[in-house]
Amino acid sequence: MRVQALPIEILFPVLAIFGIPANLMTVLILSQGKCGLSKGITHYMIAMATGDLMVLVFNVFVSQIFKYHFPGSLLSYTPACRLSAFLQGLSIQLSIWFTIAFTFDRFVAICCNKLKGRYCTERMANVVIFIVSSLNIMVNIPLSFRYEPTHVLNNVQWGCRTVTTYLTSPVWAAHRWLTNISNMFLPIPLLLLLNTLTAGHILAASRVRRALKSSKVDAGEMGRDPELKSRRTSIILLFTISSCFVVLSAPITIIHICVKFTHMTSFQVSHSLYVAIRAAFLLMCTSSCTNTCIYALTQRRFREEVKTLLKSPYARLRKL
């Protein structure tokens, strides 16, 4: 018997309808390399859009929509269920750590002049994306072994249930702590730290530059300083992406910490805490839709490419 859907559940299809095409469009536009961004930044932004797309496909469409409306589908097979669990965990971690990798790259570019030339390159961006992907794949592989079939019919494994040793095994306890640290406890403080250091450096450098310029030019010319304009655009893009991620991910992190410390493990649909968890999960998934809007609001060339794509989508696809 199905549980009556909460009003919040209606928003998951809306999220998928908007977010999946938006992230596909972002990947398509950025891969053209016509947005006036360096190749390293472009690679990070494509990686973030891909991670966000995976979140929307596996954690929203497959887990929240397809599985609910088609309970007897292919996902009822145990191997498919295990693969789905792996991809759901992997997509969330990739989305988180690609954002952190991009933030760290901008921190190095703005605050570490000596390291900037060696680190902020296209080759290093590819290396970082590969390392982040590989580590997260390894961390999430055990999720496939967390589940066992609920029953076997004609030698076919059906359903998924958590293995009996999941809550008692020290190995599984270590894996839970590892995923909790990488998903919940580390990302937000790390992003806040990097953004605070970056903001402090930019403000100090801007004050020095403004003071130097004021002794040579009038206030009108100072307002047209291209270097200050470039810094302003860079900091707006960086802080908006990071701030949206922090704000939308903070509720589920706070709830997760409270649940851990109160040792609560199960909830009823009517329970207010369950509603809070569903709302927090929806907000976390919403963060996978915001970057496209941020690019459109802060990047003029990205807006122009969006208009071109919408006017002639088939022509752009033929070029690919």
PDB file of N, CA and C in Angstrom, residues 21-56:
ATOM      1  N   PRO A  21      17.003  19.569 -18.186  1.00  0.00           N
ATOM      2  CA  PRO A  21      17.329  20.294 -19.434  1.00  0.00           C
ATOM      3  C   PRO A  21      18.285  21.463 -19.202  1.00  0.00           C
ATOM      4  N   ALA A  22      18.149  22.164 -18.061  1.00  0.00           N
ATOM      5  CA  ALA A  22      19.017  23.316 -17.794  1.00  0.00           C
ATOM      6  C   ALA A  22      20.473  22.892 -17.677  1.00  0.00           C
ATOM      7  N   ASN A  23      20.731  21.790 -16.979  1.00  0.00           N
ATOM      8  CA  ASN A  23      22.114  21.329 -16.837  1.00  0.00           C
ATOM      9  C   ASN A  23      22.661  20.741 -18.137  1.00  0.00           C
ATOM     10  N   LEU A  24      21.801  20.075 -18.910  1.00  0.00           N
ATOM     11  CA  LEU A  24      22.230  19.603 -20.227  1.00  0.00           C
ATOM     12  C   LEU A  24      22.614  20.781 -21.110  1.00  0.00           C
ATOM     13  N   MET A  25      21.815  21.836 -21.073  1.00  0.00           N
ATOM     14  CA  MET A  25      22.107  23.032 -21.852  1.00  0.00           C
ATOM     15  C   MET A  25      23.412  23.679 -21.385  1.00  0.00           C
ATOM     16  N   THR A  26      23.643  23.698 -20.073  1.00  0.00           N
ATOM     17  CA  THR A  26      24.870  24.288 -19.531  1.00  0.00           C
ATOM     18  C   THR A  26      26.100  23.529 -20.010  1.00  0.00           C
ATOM     19  N   VAL A  27      26.045  22.198 -19.943  1.00  0.00           N
ATOM     20  CA  VAL A  27      27.170  21.379 -20.419  1.00  0.00           C
ATOM     21  C   VAL A  27      27.416  21.635 -21.900  1.00  0.00           C
ATOM     22  N   LEU A  28      26.345  21.707 -22.678  1.00  0.00           N
ATOM     23  CA  LEU A  28      26.457  21.934 -24.123  1.00  0.00           C
ATOM     24  C   LEU A  28      27.096  23.284 -24.430  1.00  0.00           C
ATOM     25  N   ILE A  29      26.649  24.321 -23.743  1.00  0.00           N
ATOM     26  CA  ILE A  29      27.165  25.672 -24.000  1.00  0.00           C
ATOM     27  C   ILE A  29      28.616  25.801 -23.556  1.00  0.00           C
ATOM     28  N   LEU A  30      28.921  25.319 -22.341  1.00  0.00           N
ATOM     29  CA  LEU A  30      30.280  25.452 -21.824  1.00  0.00           C
ATOM     30  C   LEU A  30      31.276  24.660 -22.655  1.00  0.00           C
ATOM     31  N   SER A  31      30.849  23.485 -23.196  1.00  0.00           N
ATOM     32  CA  SER A  31      31.790  22.685 -23.986  1.00  0.00           C
ATOM     33  C   SER A  31      32.183  23.343 -25.291  1.00  0.00           C
ATOM     34  N   GLN A  32      31.423  24.371 -25.705  1.00  0.00           N
ATOM     35  CA  GLN A  32      31.782  25.112 -26.913  1.00  0.00           C
ATOM     36  C   GLN A  32      32.950  26.073 -26.665  1.00  0.00           C
ATOM     37  N   GLY A  33      33.181  26.430 -25.402  1.00  0.00           N
ATOM     38  CA  GLY A  33      34.305  27.308 -25.060  1.00  0.00           C
ATOM     39  C   GLY A  33      34.152  28.727 -25.562  1.00  0.00           C
ATOM     40  N   LYS A  34      32.915  29.224 -25.647  1.00  0.00           N
ATOM     41  CA  LYS A  34      32.689  30.569 -26.182  1.00  0.00           C
ATOM     42  C   LYS A  34      32.197  31.560 -25.131  1.00  0.00           C
ATOM     43  N   CYS A  35      32.390  31.230 -23.869  1.00  0.00           N
ATOM     44  CA  CYS A  35      31.863  32.086 -22.802  1.00  0.00           C
ATOM     45  C   CYS A  35      32.906  33.041 -22.230  1.00  0.00           C
ATOM     46  N   GLY A  36      34.094  33.094 -22.842  1.00  0.00           N
ATOM     47  CA  GLY A  36      35.120  34.008 -22.384  1.00  0.00           C
ATOM     48  C   GLY A  36      35.799  33.594 -21.104  1.00  0.00           C
ATOM     49  N   LEU A  37      35.709  32.342 -20.736  1.00  0.00           N
ATOM     50  CA  LEU A  37      36.335  31.833 -19.516  1.00  0.00           C
ATOM     51  C   LEU A  37      37.585  31.041 -19.871  1.00  0.00           C
ATOM     52  N   SER A  38      38.524  30.951 -18.927  1.00  0.00           N
ATOM     53  CA  SER A  38      39.711  30.136 -19.161  1.00  0.00           C
ATOM     54  C   SER A  38      39.312  28.672 -19.271  1.00  0.00           C
ATOM     55  N   LYS A  39      40.160  27.878 -19.908  1.00  0.00           N
ATOM     56  CA  LYS A  39      39.837  26.465 -20.103  1.00  0.00           C
ATOM     57  C   LYS A  39      39.745  25.717 -18.782  1.00  0.00           C
ATOM     58  N   GLY A  40      40.588  26.104 -17.815  1.00  0.00           N
ATOM     59  CA  GLY A  40      40.533  25.452 -16.511  1.00  0.00           C
ATOM     60  C   GLY A  40      39.206  25.691 -15.825  1.00  0.00           C
ATOM     61  N   ILE A  41      38.756  26.962 -15.784  1.00  0.00           N
ATOM     62  CA  ILE A  41      37.464  27.283 -15.168  1.00  0.00           C
ATOM     63  C   ILE A  41      36.330  26.587 -15.908  1.00  0.00           C
ATOM     64  N   THR A  42      36.424  26.577 -17.242  1.00  0.00           N
ATOM     65  CA  THR A  42      35.387  25.922 -18.042  1.00  0.00           C
ATOM     66  C   THR A  42      35.272  24.444 -17.701  1.00  0.00           C
ATOM     67  N   HIS A  43      36.397  23.768 -17.521  1.00  0.00           N
ATOM     68  CA  HIS A  43      36.366  22.345 -17.179  1.00  0.00           C
ATOM     69  C   HIS A  43      35.725  22.119 -15.811  1.00  0.00           C
ATOM     70  N   TYR A  44      36.052  22.978 -14.854  1.00  0.00           N
ATOM     71  CA  TYR A  44      35.424  22.852 -13.532  1.00  0.00           C
ATOM     72  C   TYR A  44      33.915  23.072 -13.624  1.00  0.00           C
ATOM     73  N   MET A  45      33.493  24.066 -14.401  1.00  0.00           N
ATOM     74  CA  MET A  45      32.069  24.359 -14.507  1.00  0.00           C
ATOM     75  C   MET A  45      31.318  23.245 -15.240  1.00  0.00           C
ATOM     76  N   ILE A  46      31.959  22.634 -16.237  1.00  0.00           N
ATOM     77  CA  ILE A  46      31.343  21.481 -16.904  1.00  0.00           C
ATOM     78  C   ILE A  46      31.228  20.316 -15.930  1.00  0.00           C
ATOM     79  N   ALA A  47      32.269  20.104 -15.116  1.00  0.00           N
ATOM     80  CA  ALA A  47      32.227  19.026 -14.124  1.00  0.00           C
ATOM     81  C   ALA A  47      31.105  19.266 -13.114  1.00  0.00           C
ATOM     82  N   MET A  48      30.956  20.517 -12.650  1.00  0.00           N
ATOM     83  CA  MET A  48      29.882  20.827 -11.701  1.00  0.00           C
ATOM     84  C   MET A  48      28.511  20.597 -12.327  1.00  0.00           C
ATOM     85  N   ALA A  49      28.337  21.013 -13.575  1.00  0.00           N
ATOM     86  CA  ALA A  49      27.053  20.817 -14.259  1.00  0.00           C
ATOM     87  C   ALA A  49      26.764  19.329 -14.455  1.00  0.00           C
ATOM     88  N   THR A  50      27.804  18.550 -14.738  1.00  0.00           N
ATOM     89  CA  THR A  50      27.620  17.104 -14.901  1.00  0.00           C
ATOM     90  C   THR A  50      27.234  16.458 -13.582  1.00  0.00           C
ATOM     91  N   GLY A  51      27.911  16.857 -12.488  1.00  0.00           N
ATOM     92  CA  GLY A  51      27.553  16.334 -11.171  1.00  0.00           C
ATOM     93  C   GLY A  51      26.130  16.702 -10.793  1.00  0.00           C
ATOM     94  N   ASP A  52      25.734  17.948 -11.054  1.00  0.00           N
ATOM     95  CA  ASP A  52      24.363  18.372 -10.767  1.00  0.00           C
ATOM     96  C   ASP A  52      23.352  17.592 -11.599  1.00  0.00           C
ATOM     97  N   LEU A  53      23.705  17.347 -12.855  1.00  0.00           N
ATOM     98  CA  LEU A  53      22.823  16.566 -13.732  1.00  0.00           C
ATOM     99  C   LEU A  53      22.641  15.148 -13.183  1.00  0.00           C
ATOM    100  N   MET A  54      23.720  14.549 -12.701  1.00  0.00           N
ATOM    101  CA  MET A  54      23.625  13.207 -12.124  1.00  0.00           C
ATOM    102  C   MET A  54      22.736  13.197 -10.880  1.00  0.00           C
ATOM    103  N   VAL A  55      22.833  14.234 -10.049  1.00  0.00           N
ATOM    104  CA  VAL A  55      21.969  14.326  -8.865  1.00  0.00           C
ATOM    105  C   VAL A  55      20.505  14.349  -9.274  1.00  0.00           C
ATOM    106  N   LEU A  56      20.189  15.160 -10.279  1.00  0.00           N
ATOM    107  CA  LEU A  56      18.793  15.296 -10.709  1.00  0.00           C
ATOM    108  C   LEU A  56      18.280  14.022 -11.365  1.00  0.00           C
TER     109      LEU A  56
END
